[in-house]
Every structure is written in structure tokens, then in C-alpha cells.
Amino acid sequence: MTEAADEAPARRLTVFLVDDHAMFRAGVRAELGAHVDVVGEASTVTEAVSRIAAALPDVVLLDVHMPDGGGRAVLDAMRRTHPQVKFLALSVSDAAEDVIGLIRAGARGYVTKTISPDELAAAIRRVADGDAVFSPRLAGFVLDAFASRPDVPIADPELDQLTNREREVLRLLARGYAYKEIAKELYISIKTVETHVSNVLRKLQMSNRYELSRWAADRRLV
């Protein structure tokens, strides 16, 4: 038997579609049918979260803007419970804030709906393999974000799960402020400071302020 005959055919990838336009989903399903297995679809954030969790596809094609929260809401809900699922944003929007927002939330790429079926299939394969994929013009937005704020990671699931107030408390705590000083600085009660610190410890799965300080310093939050 020849070496070529011994090679198994490439496994077909599984893909899930999230878009609030039924006709667009139908078109994508038809165009991708020769390349991948479309294992499900959803038109709302709630549907997407439950159905993606059940299907566990290789890649989710995710629209950015939907009436009930959009792609960012789906990413925020899924990355805490199913971080292995990879997301590729597919949108009509080419606005910089949409691109950066979705990438910071955890998407592995962002392409516009002008992409051809063959290019989309190739992008899905690359995302499934762990690469990052962008439409050519959109890649510049990500590079600019790195250039203007090189100390900020594009996606940091641990940091992003903290509220703005929790980040403020964490930053002051890492600088060595006592609870009383943090309360005075932020115009909140000491009890509220204690609650925020407790929430941060729980979310980051740490046991004391010294671990938090090191964690914050590693991310240059101090």
C-alpha cells in the first residue's frame, strides 16, 4: 500500500452560525456545505449560548451586532465555561471599535461579509488550527491597537471578568493602599472595599492580597 493511500482524509470541521438574519445564515450554510459541516445556528444571544454549548463546534461564525447584545455578549458568556471553542467574527461592519472589541473579548479573527466562500472556508480552517485571521484592512486596526497600547493584551479573560470598580480597587490594593485609604480614594465604605476585594479574590481564584498584587504587577496595572 502506498504512502498516499495510507493517509487519512482531512477531518471535516464543524461550524456553528450566529446571525440574526435567517436568509444570510441560509446563504452561508449553502456556500460552506462543500467545505465544512454546519452543526447548528442561532439568531439570538440566548439561543447561541445554549446551542453552542450543546454542539461544541470547532469554530463559531459570529455576527457582531444583534438586537439582544451581539457577538460580544456571546463571547463573554462562552469563554468562561467553554474556552476551547474558537470564534471568527463575520460582519458587515468594518469599524475599528467593533474589530478591537471582538478581539479583546476573545475572537480569533474578524472578516467582513464581502469575503468569498473559498476565502471564508480557508479562514475557518486557519482559526480552527489556532491562527488569527483578519480581512486585510482590518488587520491594521489590531496592529494600531498594539502600537498605541503595547502593554495591553488583546484578550485577557481573567482581567475582563472584573468590573471597572473591581479593577480600581485591585489597582490601589496592588499599590499598597490599606482598605481605609482605598475607601477614601474611591468615596466608598470600607465594607464595600472588602466586598470588592472578596469578589476579585473569588473570580481570580486567589487567597490573599499579595497574590493579587503580583498578578496586577505582571499585567502592569499598578
PDB file of C-alpha atoms in Angstrom:
ATOM      1  CA  MET A   1       0.000   0.000   0.000  1.00  0.00           C
ATOM      2  CA  THR A   2       1.423   3.388  -0.979  1.00  0.00           C
ATOM      3  CA  GLU A   3       2.124   6.178   1.499  1.00  0.00           C
ATOM      4  CA  ALA A   4      -0.578   8.300  -0.169  1.00  0.00           C
ATOM      5  CA  ALA A   5      -3.119   5.540   0.315  1.00  0.00           C
ATOM      6  CA  ASP A   6      -2.245   5.313   3.998  1.00  0.00           C
ATOM      7  CA  GLU A   7      -3.038   8.968   4.595  1.00  0.00           C
ATOM      8  CA  ALA A   8      -6.462   9.517   6.110  1.00  0.00           C
ATOM      9  CA  PRO A   9      -8.620  12.250   4.570  1.00  0.00           C
ATOM     10  CA  ALA A  10      -8.721  15.545   6.457  1.00  0.00           C
ATOM     11  CA  ARG A  11     -11.479  15.671   9.042  1.00  0.00           C
ATOM     12  CA  ARG A  12     -14.326  17.988   8.129  1.00  0.00           C
ATOM     13  CA  LEU A  13     -14.579  20.865  10.544  1.00  0.00           C
ATOM     14  CA  THR A  14     -17.790  21.596  12.416  1.00  0.00           C
ATOM     15  CA  VAL A  15     -19.121  25.155  12.300  1.00  0.00           C
ATOM     16  CA  PHE A  16     -21.924  26.976  14.115  1.00  0.00           C
ATOM     17  CA  LEU A  17     -23.598  30.120  12.676  1.00  0.00           C
ATOM     18  CA  VAL A  18     -24.726  33.055  14.823  1.00  0.00           C
ATOM     19  CA  ASP A  19     -26.558  35.788  12.914  1.00  0.00           C
ATOM     20  CA  ASP A  20     -29.979  37.381  13.306  1.00  0.00           C
ATOM     21  CA  HIS A  21     -30.736  37.280   9.551  1.00  0.00           C
ATOM     22  CA  ALA A  22     -32.176  33.919   8.502  1.00  0.00           C
ATOM     23  CA  MET A  23     -31.526  34.500   4.785  1.00  0.00           C
ATOM     24  CA  PHE A  24     -27.858  35.242   5.451  1.00  0.00           C
ATOM     25  CA  ARG A  25     -27.484  32.093   7.566  1.00  0.00           C
ATOM     26  CA  ALA A  26     -29.087  30.045   4.801  1.00  0.00           C
ATOM     27  CA  GLY A  27     -26.698  31.504   2.254  1.00  0.00           C
ATOM     28  CA  VAL A  28     -23.627  30.802   4.388  1.00  0.00           C
ATOM     29  CA  ARG A  29     -24.828  27.266   5.077  1.00  0.00           C
ATOM     30  CA  ALA A  30     -25.253  26.621   1.355  1.00  0.00           C
ATOM     31  CA  GLU A  31     -21.908  28.179   0.401  1.00  0.00           C
ATOM     32  CA  LEU A  32     -19.934  26.329   3.092  1.00  0.00           C
ATOM     33  CA  GLY A  33     -21.621  22.953   2.620  1.00  0.00           C
ATOM     34  CA  ALA A  34     -18.844  21.644   0.406  1.00  0.00           C
ATOM     35  CA  HIS A  35     -16.142  22.593   2.910  1.00  0.00           C
ATOM     36  CA  VAL A  36     -17.426  22.097   6.462  1.00  0.00           C
ATOM     37  CA  ASP A  37     -20.280  20.596   8.455  1.00  0.00           C
ATOM     38  CA  VAL A  38     -22.640  23.294   9.759  1.00  0.00           C
ATOM     39  CA  VAL A  39     -23.884  21.753  13.007  1.00  0.00           C
ATOM     40  CA  GLY A  40     -26.204  24.497  14.208  1.00  0.00           C
ATOM     41  CA  GLU A  41     -27.303  28.092  14.086  1.00  0.00           C
ATOM     42  CA  ALA A  42     -28.808  30.768  16.291  1.00  0.00           C
ATOM     43  CA  SER A  43     -30.334  34.212  15.864  1.00  0.00           C
ATOM     44  CA  THR A  44     -30.105  35.481  19.449  1.00  0.00           C
ATOM     45  CA  VAL A  45     -27.503  35.557  22.213  1.00  0.00           C
ATOM     46  CA  THR A  46     -29.532  33.233  24.447  1.00  0.00           C
ATOM     47  CA  GLU A  47     -30.002  30.680  21.682  1.00  0.00           C
ATOM     48  CA  ALA A  48     -26.350  30.905  20.726  1.00  0.00           C
ATOM     49  CA  VAL A  49     -25.013  30.294  24.234  1.00  0.00           C
ATOM     50  CA  SER A  50     -27.136  27.203  24.873  1.00  0.00           C
ATOM     51  CA  ARG A  51     -26.797  25.688  21.403  1.00  0.00           C
ATOM     52  CA  ILE A  52     -23.056  26.240  21.085  1.00  0.00           C
ATOM     53  CA  ALA A  53     -22.566  24.587  24.472  1.00  0.00           C
ATOM     54  CA  ALA A  54     -24.538  21.582  23.226  1.00  0.00           C
ATOM     55  CA  ALA A  55     -22.877  21.336  19.794  1.00  0.00           C
ATOM     56  CA  LEU A  56     -19.290  22.228  20.764  1.00  0.00           C
ATOM     57  CA  PRO A  57     -18.271  23.120  17.199  1.00  0.00           C
ATOM     58  CA  ASP A  58     -14.694  23.672  16.065  1.00  0.00           C
ATOM     59  CA  VAL A  59     -15.452  27.252  15.020  1.00  0.00           C
ATOM     60  CA  VAL A  60     -18.344  29.651  15.583  1.00  0.00           C
ATOM     61  CA  LEU A  61     -19.052  32.254  12.894  1.00  0.00           C
ATOM     62  CA  LEU A  62     -20.271  35.192  14.925  1.00  0.00           C
ATOM     63  CA  ASP A  63     -22.124  38.332  13.884  1.00  0.00           C
ATOM     64  CA  VAL A  64     -21.131  41.491  15.740  1.00  0.00           C
ATOM     65  CA  HIS A  65     -24.419  43.363  16.010  1.00  0.00           C
ATOM     66  CA  MET A  66     -27.631  41.661  17.096  1.00  0.00           C
ATOM     67  CA  PRO A  67     -30.656  43.131  18.899  1.00  0.00           C
ATOM     68  CA  ASP A  68     -30.005  41.434  22.264  1.00  0.00           C
ATOM     69  CA  GLY A  69     -26.322  42.112  22.804  1.00  0.00           C
ATOM     70  CA  GLY A  70     -24.450  40.826  19.794  1.00  0.00           C
ATOM     71  CA  GLY A  71     -21.238  38.901  19.414  1.00  0.00           C
ATOM     72  CA  ARG A  72     -19.553  40.396  22.468  1.00  0.00           C
ATOM     73  CA  ALA A  73     -22.308  39.052  24.732  1.00  0.00           C
ATOM     74  CA  VAL A  74     -21.940  35.560  23.264  1.00  0.00           C
ATOM     75  CA  LEU A  75     -18.165  35.638  23.765  1.00  0.00           C
ATOM     76  CA  ASP A  76     -18.461  36.915  27.325  1.00  0.00           C
ATOM     77  CA  ALA A  77     -20.857  34.104  28.207  1.00  0.00           C
ATOM     78  CA  MET A  78     -18.995  31.290  26.453  1.00  0.00           C
ATOM     79  CA  ARG A  79     -15.349  31.912  27.272  1.00  0.00           C
ATOM     80  CA  ARG A  80     -15.835  31.292  30.998  1.00  0.00           C
ATOM     81  CA  THR A  81     -17.426  27.868  30.510  1.00  0.00           C
ATOM     82  CA  HIS A  82     -16.190  26.683  27.088  1.00  0.00           C
ATOM     83  CA  PRO A  83     -12.820  28.350  26.384  1.00  0.00           C
ATOM     84  CA  GLN A  84     -11.907  25.659  23.847  1.00  0.00           C
ATOM     85  CA  VAL A  85     -14.483  26.913  21.321  1.00  0.00           C
ATOM     86  CA  LYS A  86     -12.943  29.240  18.733  1.00  0.00           C
ATOM     87  CA  PHE A  87     -14.789  32.250  17.321  1.00  0.00           C
ATOM     88  CA  LEU A  88     -14.425  34.018  13.983  1.00  0.00           C
ATOM     89  CA  ALA A  89     -16.344  37.284  13.670  1.00  0.00           C
ATOM     90  CA  LEU A  90     -18.206  37.656  10.364  1.00  0.00           C
ATOM     91  CA  SER A  91     -19.817  41.068   9.988  1.00  0.00           C
ATOM     92  CA  VAL A  92     -20.825  43.835   7.628  1.00  0.00           C
ATOM     93  CA  SER A  93     -19.103  46.256   9.998  1.00  0.00           C
ATOM     94  CA  ASP A  94     -15.501  47.246   9.403  1.00  0.00           C
ATOM     95  CA  ALA A  95     -15.403  49.809  12.227  1.00  0.00           C
ATOM     96  CA  ALA A  96     -12.213  49.765  14.279  1.00  0.00           C
ATOM     97  CA  GLU A  97     -14.082  49.695  17.598  1.00  0.00           C
ATOM     98  CA  ASP A  98     -16.023  46.593  16.534  1.00  0.00           C
ATOM     99  CA  VAL A  99     -12.869  44.786  15.432  1.00  0.00           C
ATOM    100  CA  ILE A 100     -10.883  45.594  18.572  1.00  0.00           C
ATOM    101  CA  GLY A 101     -13.863  44.932  20.850  1.00  0.00           C
ATOM    102  CA  LEU A 102     -14.439  41.429  19.490  1.00  0.00           C
ATOM    103  CA  ILE A 103     -10.751  40.524  19.507  1.00  0.00           C
ATOM    104  CA  ARG A 104     -10.355  41.748  23.082  1.00  0.00           C
ATOM    105  CA  ALA A 105     -13.366  39.643  24.000  1.00  0.00           C
ATOM    106  CA  GLY A 106     -11.649  36.531  22.665  1.00  0.00           C
ATOM    107  CA  ALA A 107     -12.455  36.139  18.942  1.00  0.00           C
ATOM    108  CA  ARG A 108      -9.614  34.593  16.944  1.00  0.00           C
ATOM    109  CA  GLY A 109     -10.304  36.645  13.852  1.00  0.00           C
ATOM    110  CA  TYR A 110     -12.560  39.106  12.097  1.00  0.00           C
ATOM    111  CA  VAL A 111     -13.633  39.105   8.452  1.00  0.00           C
ATOM    112  CA  THR A 112     -16.279  41.069   6.614  1.00  0.00           C
ATOM    113  CA  LYS A 113     -19.261  39.618   4.778  1.00  0.00           C
ATOM    114  CA  THR A 114     -17.747  40.567   1.421  1.00  0.00           C
ATOM    115  CA  ILE A 115     -15.401  37.579   1.795  1.00  0.00           C
ATOM    116  CA  SER A 116     -15.737  34.831  -0.839  1.00  0.00           C
ATOM    117  CA  PRO A 117     -16.895  31.323   0.153  1.00  0.00           C
ATOM    118  CA  ASP A 118     -13.471  29.812  -0.552  1.00  0.00           C
ATOM    119  CA  GLU A 119     -11.732  32.521   1.470  1.00  0.00           C
ATOM    120  CA  LEU A 120     -14.180  32.050   4.335  1.00  0.00           C
ATOM    121  CA  ALA A 121     -13.608  28.287   4.333  1.00  0.00           C
ATOM    122  CA  ALA A 122      -9.845  28.897   4.436  1.00  0.00           C
ATOM    123  CA  ALA A 123     -10.268  31.401   7.293  1.00  0.00           C
ATOM    124  CA  ILE A 124     -12.311  28.869   9.275  1.00  0.00           C
ATOM    125  CA  ARG A 125      -9.605  26.245   8.801  1.00  0.00           C
ATOM    126  CA  ARG A 126      -6.895  28.636   9.957  1.00  0.00           C
ATOM    127  CA  VAL A 127      -8.845  29.661  13.067  1.00  0.00           C
ATOM    128  CA  ALA A 128      -9.503  26.002  13.891  1.00  0.00           C
ATOM    129  CA  ASP A 129      -5.745  25.406  13.608  1.00  0.00           C
ATOM    130  CA  GLY A 130      -5.073  28.178  16.103  1.00  0.00           C
ATOM    131  CA  ASP A 131      -4.142  31.035  13.759  1.00  0.00           C
ATOM    132  CA  ALA A 132      -5.535  34.564  13.873  1.00  0.00           C
ATOM    133  CA  VAL A 133      -7.305  35.721  10.700  1.00  0.00           C
ATOM    134  CA  PHE A 134      -8.327  39.211   9.560  1.00  0.00           C
ATOM    135  CA  SER A 135      -9.547  40.804   6.383  1.00  0.00           C
ATOM    136  CA  PRO A 136      -6.512  42.767   5.068  1.00  0.00           C
ATOM    137  CA  ARG A 137      -7.683  46.266   6.019  1.00  0.00           C
ATOM    138  CA  LEU A 138      -8.906  45.162   9.439  1.00  0.00           C
ATOM    139  CA  ALA A 139      -5.518  43.756  10.417  1.00  0.00           C
ATOM    140  CA  GLY A 140      -4.268  47.330  10.550  1.00  0.00           C
ATOM    141  CA  PHE A 141      -6.713  48.150  13.351  1.00  0.00           C
ATOM    142  CA  VAL A 142      -5.261  45.386  15.508  1.00  0.00           C
ATOM    143  CA  LEU A 143      -1.678  46.451  14.761  1.00  0.00           C
ATOM    144  CA  ASP A 144      -2.559  50.035  15.639  1.00  0.00           C
ATOM    145  CA  ALA A 145      -4.058  48.881  18.928  1.00  0.00           C
ATOM    146  CA  PHE A 146      -0.828  47.099  19.790  1.00  0.00           C
ATOM    147  CA  ALA A 147       1.272  50.086  18.749  1.00  0.00           C
ATOM    148  CA  SER A 148      -0.704  52.624  20.765  1.00  0.00           C
ATOM    149  CA  ARG A 149      -1.043  50.442  23.883  1.00  0.00           C
ATOM    150  CA  PRO A 150       1.613  47.717  23.690  1.00  0.00           C
ATOM    151  CA  ASP A 151       1.197  46.864  27.371  1.00  0.00           C
ATOM    152  CA  VAL A 152      -2.453  45.869  26.998  1.00  0.00           C
ATOM    153  CA  PRO A 153      -3.153  42.332  25.794  1.00  0.00           C
ATOM    154  CA  ILE A 154      -5.706  41.913  23.029  1.00  0.00           C
ATOM    155  CA  ALA A 155      -7.593  39.365  25.102  1.00  0.00           C
ATOM    156  CA  ASP A 156      -7.268  38.711  28.819  1.00  0.00           C
ATOM    157  CA  PRO A 157     -10.247  36.668  30.009  1.00  0.00           C
ATOM    158  CA  GLU A 158      -9.233  36.921  33.669  1.00  0.00           C
ATOM    159  CA  LEU A 159      -8.954  40.709  33.626  1.00  0.00           C
ATOM    160  CA  ASP A 160     -12.081  41.197  31.537  1.00  0.00           C
ATOM    161  CA  GLN A 161     -14.268  39.344  34.047  1.00  0.00           C
ATOM    162  CA  LEU A 162     -13.626  42.100  36.620  1.00  0.00           C
ATOM    163  CA  THR A 163     -15.907  45.122  36.771  1.00  0.00           C
ATOM    164  CA  ASN A 164     -14.457  48.622  36.392  1.00  0.00           C
ATOM    165  CA  ARG A 165     -14.809  49.231  40.137  1.00  0.00           C
ATOM    166  CA  GLU A 166     -13.121  45.937  40.961  1.00  0.00           C
ATOM    167  CA  ARG A 167     -10.206  46.918  38.739  1.00  0.00           C
ATOM    168  CA  GLU A 168      -9.908  50.271  40.513  1.00  0.00           C
ATOM    169  CA  VAL A 169      -9.839  48.570  43.905  1.00  0.00           C
ATOM    170  CA  LEU A 170      -7.330  45.994  42.652  1.00  0.00           C
ATOM    171  CA  ARG A 171      -5.036  48.709  41.277  1.00  0.00           C
ATOM    172  CA  LEU A 172      -4.974  50.617  44.554  1.00  0.00           C
ATOM    173  CA  LEU A 173      -4.573  47.445  46.563  1.00  0.00           C
ATOM    174  CA  ALA A 174      -1.563  46.489  44.453  1.00  0.00           C
ATOM    175  CA  ARG A 175      -0.041  49.912  45.134  1.00  0.00           C
ATOM    176  CA  GLY A 176      -0.083  49.153  48.833  1.00  0.00           C
ATOM    177  CA  TYR A 177      -3.160  51.129  49.884  1.00  0.00           C
ATOM    178  CA  ALA A 178      -4.945  49.991  53.044  1.00  0.00           C
ATOM    179  CA  TYR A 179      -8.670  49.314  52.856  1.00  0.00           C
ATOM    180  CA  LYS A 180      -9.374  52.607  54.650  1.00  0.00           C
ATOM    181  CA  GLU A 181      -7.259  54.513  52.115  1.00  0.00           C
ATOM    182  CA  ILE A 182      -8.973  52.809  49.185  1.00  0.00           C
ATOM    183  CA  ALA A 183     -12.364  53.704  50.635  1.00  0.00           C
ATOM    184  CA  LYS A 184     -11.331  57.346  50.943  1.00  0.00           C
ATOM    185  CA  GLU A 185      -9.824  57.457  47.448  1.00  0.00           C
ATOM    186  CA  LEU A 186     -12.927  55.968  45.777  1.00  0.00           C
ATOM    187  CA  TYR A 187     -15.529  57.572  48.056  1.00  0.00           C
ATOM    188  CA  ILE A 188     -16.943  54.242  49.157  1.00  0.00           C
ATOM    189  CA  SER A 189     -17.227  52.490  52.515  1.00  0.00           C
ATOM    190  CA  ILE A 190     -14.613  50.144  53.924  1.00  0.00           C
ATOM    191  CA  LYS A 191     -17.241  47.400  53.872  1.00  0.00           C
ATOM    192  CA  THR A 192     -17.714  47.965  50.124  1.00  0.00           C
ATOM    193  CA  VAL A 193     -13.955  47.763  49.604  1.00  0.00           C
ATOM    194  CA  GLU A 194     -13.904  44.453  51.470  1.00  0.00           C
ATOM    195  CA  THR A 195     -16.725  43.157  49.264  1.00  0.00           C
ATOM    196  CA  HIS A 196     -14.894  44.151  46.067  1.00  0.00           C
ATOM    197  CA  VAL A 197     -11.658  42.530  47.236  1.00  0.00           C
ATOM    198  CA  SER A 198     -13.539  39.354  48.135  1.00  0.00           C
ATOM    199  CA  ASN A 199     -15.130  39.299  44.673  1.00  0.00           C
ATOM    200  CA  VAL A 200     -11.785  39.792  42.955  1.00  0.00           C
ATOM    201  CA  LEU A 201     -10.162  37.010  45.002  1.00  0.00           C
ATOM    202  CA  ARG A 202     -13.022  34.681  44.138  1.00  0.00           C
ATOM    203  CA  LYS A 203     -13.022  35.493  40.416  1.00  0.00           C
ATOM    204  CA  LEU A 204      -9.244  35.159  40.090  1.00  0.00           C
ATOM    205  CA  GLN A 205      -9.140  32.147  42.421  1.00  0.00           C
ATOM    206  CA  MET A 206      -6.533  33.663  44.730  1.00  0.00           C
ATOM    207  CA  SER A 207      -6.276  33.630  48.510  1.00  0.00           C
ATOM    208  CA  ASN A 208      -4.675  36.924  49.592  1.00  0.00           C
ATOM    209  CA  ARG A 209      -3.779  40.481  48.598  1.00  0.00           C
ATOM    210  CA  TYR A 210      -0.131  39.591  47.992  1.00  0.00           C
ATOM    211  CA  GLU A 211      -1.064  37.202  45.202  1.00  0.00           C
ATOM    212  CA  LEU A 212      -3.343  39.883  43.787  1.00  0.00           C
ATOM    213  CA  SER A 213      -0.512  42.429  43.877  1.00  0.00           C
ATOM    214  CA  ARG A 214       1.815  40.142  41.946  1.00  0.00           C
ATOM    215  CA  TRP A 215      -0.940  39.352  39.446  1.00  0.00           C
ATOM    216  CA  ALA A 216      -1.643  43.068  38.902  1.00  0.00           C
ATOM    217  CA  ALA A 217       2.055  43.882  38.564  1.00  0.00           C
ATOM    218  CA  ASP A 218       2.502  41.165  35.917  1.00  0.00           C
ATOM    219  CA  ARG A 219      -0.210  42.888  33.864  1.00  0.00           C
ATOM    220  CA  ARG A 220       1.204  46.365  34.511  1.00  0.00           C
ATOM    221  CA  LEU A 221      -1.982  47.502  36.224  1.00  0.00           C
ATOM    222  CA  VAL A 222      -0.158  49.132  39.112  1.00  0.00           C
TER     223      VAL A 222
END
